[in-house]
Amino acid sequence: MPKLRKKPILSGMKAKRLNFHKVLNLSKTYMNRRGQAVLVYLYPFKTKRGRPKKYPDEIILTLLFLQVA
């Protein structure tokens, strides 16, 4: 019988490790610049509202938490 090959795990499916200090720094920079794009020099293709591509959800959640607290 031939050996069955396992399907490779897609690289996009792997969970990324969250760097909390980086998220806090990015959210602080985002608040200071009043919503302008953060780290434009690293991410030239920004999202629709000018948010950085990396950690967008975490930054938004951190901003909401900081506004409530």
mmCIF file of C-alpha atoms in Angstrom:
data_model
loop_
_atom_site.group_PDB
_atom_site.id
_atom_site.type_symbol
_atom_site.label_atom_id
_atom_site.label_comp_id
_atom_site.label_asym_id
_atom_site.label_seq_id
_atom_site.Cartn_x
_atom_site.Cartn_y
_atom_site.Cartn_z
ATOM 1 C CA MET A 1 0.000 0.000 0.000
ATOM 2 C CA PRO A 2 1.258 3.504 -0.741
ATOM 3 C CA LYS A 3 1.901 5.782 2.199
ATOM 4 C CA LEU A 4 -0.678 8.474 2.727
ATOM 5 C CA ARG A 5 0.797 11.946 2.853
ATOM 6 C CA LYS A 6 -0.556 14.322 5.430
ATOM 7 C CA LYS A 7 -1.772 17.617 4.091
ATOM 8 C CA PRO A 8 0.648 20.419 4.920
ATOM 9 C CA ILE A 9 -0.547 22.998 7.411
ATOM 10 C CA LEU A 10 -1.108 26.319 5.727
ATOM 11 C CA SER A 11 1.212 29.020 6.982
ATOM 12 C CA GLY A 12 -1.688 31.455 7.367
ATOM 13 C CA MET A 13 -3.456 29.079 9.741
ATOM 14 C CA LYS A 14 -0.663 29.192 12.320
ATOM 15 C CA ALA A 15 -1.452 31.324 15.362
ATOM 16 C CA LYS A 16 0.875 34.263 15.742
ATOM 17 C CA ARG A 17 2.391 35.090 19.087
ATOM 18 C CA LEU A 18 1.206 38.414 20.392
ATOM 19 C CA ASN A 19 3.757 40.952 21.549
ATOM 20 C CA PHE A 20 1.901 43.003 24.157
ATOM 21 C CA HIS A 21 4.529 45.716 24.471
ATOM 22 C CA LYS A 22 4.521 46.257 20.712
ATOM 23 C CA VAL A 23 0.716 46.451 20.683
ATOM 24 C CA LEU A 24 0.700 48.983 23.526
ATOM 25 C CA ASN A 25 3.348 51.102 21.827
ATOM 26 C CA LEU A 26 1.502 50.985 18.503
ATOM 27 C CA SER A 27 -1.799 51.894 20.139
ATOM 28 C CA LYS A 28 -0.142 54.804 21.987
ATOM 29 C CA THR A 29 1.365 56.028 18.718
ATOM 30 C CA TYR A 30 -2.017 55.581 17.024
ATOM 31 C CA MET A 31 -3.727 57.709 19.688
ATOM 32 C CA ASN A 32 -1.040 60.390 19.574
ATOM 33 C CA ARG A 33 -1.261 60.716 15.795
ATOM 34 C CA ARG A 34 -5.089 60.834 15.905
ATOM 35 C CA GLY A 35 -5.748 57.850 13.698
ATOM 36 C CA GLN A 36 -3.039 58.327 11.095
ATOM 37 C CA ALA A 37 -1.238 55.264 9.828
ATOM 38 C CA VAL A 38 1.307 53.806 12.221
ATOM 39 C CA LEU A 39 4.596 52.401 10.947
ATOM 40 C CA VAL A 40 3.975 53.482 7.376
ATOM 41 C CA TYR A 41 7.625 52.930 6.571
ATOM 42 C CA LEU A 42 7.281 49.233 7.456
ATOM 43 C CA TYR A 43 3.837 48.663 5.966
ATOM 44 C CA PRO A 44 3.461 50.722 2.798
ATOM 45 C CA PHE A 45 0.068 49.207 1.938
ATOM 46 C CA LYS A 46 -2.178 50.476 4.679
ATOM 47 C CA THR A 47 -5.737 49.397 5.322
ATOM 48 C CA LYS A 48 -8.825 51.365 4.393
ATOM 49 C CA ARG A 49 -8.895 53.580 7.479
ATOM 50 C CA GLY A 50 -5.150 54.062 7.722
ATOM 51 C CA ARG A 51 -4.579 51.417 10.381
ATOM 52 C CA PRO A 52 -1.440 49.296 10.188
ATOM 53 C CA LYS A 53 -1.834 45.821 8.758
ATOM 54 C CA LYS A 54 -0.094 44.116 11.654
ATOM 55 C CA TYR A 55 -2.153 43.719 14.849
ATOM 56 C CA PRO A 56 -5.118 45.854 13.703
ATOM 57 C CA ASP A 57 -7.679 44.076 15.899
ATOM 58 C CA GLU A 58 -5.478 44.133 18.976
ATOM 59 C CA ILE A 59 -4.802 47.845 18.555
ATOM 60 C CA ILE A 60 -8.503 48.636 18.223
ATOM 61 C CA LEU A 61 -9.375 46.525 21.271
ATOM 62 C CA THR A 62 -6.586 48.153 23.272
ATOM 63 C CA LEU A 63 -7.829 51.609 22.289
ATOM 64 C CA LEU A 64 -11.368 50.709 23.352
ATOM 65 C CA PHE A 65 -10.102 49.347 26.663
ATOM 66 C CA LEU A 66 -8.004 52.456 27.318
ATOM 67 C CA GLN A 67 -10.957 54.731 26.560
ATOM 68 C CA VAL A 68 -13.256 52.815 28.924
ATOM 69 C CA ALA A 69 -10.706 52.551 31.746
#
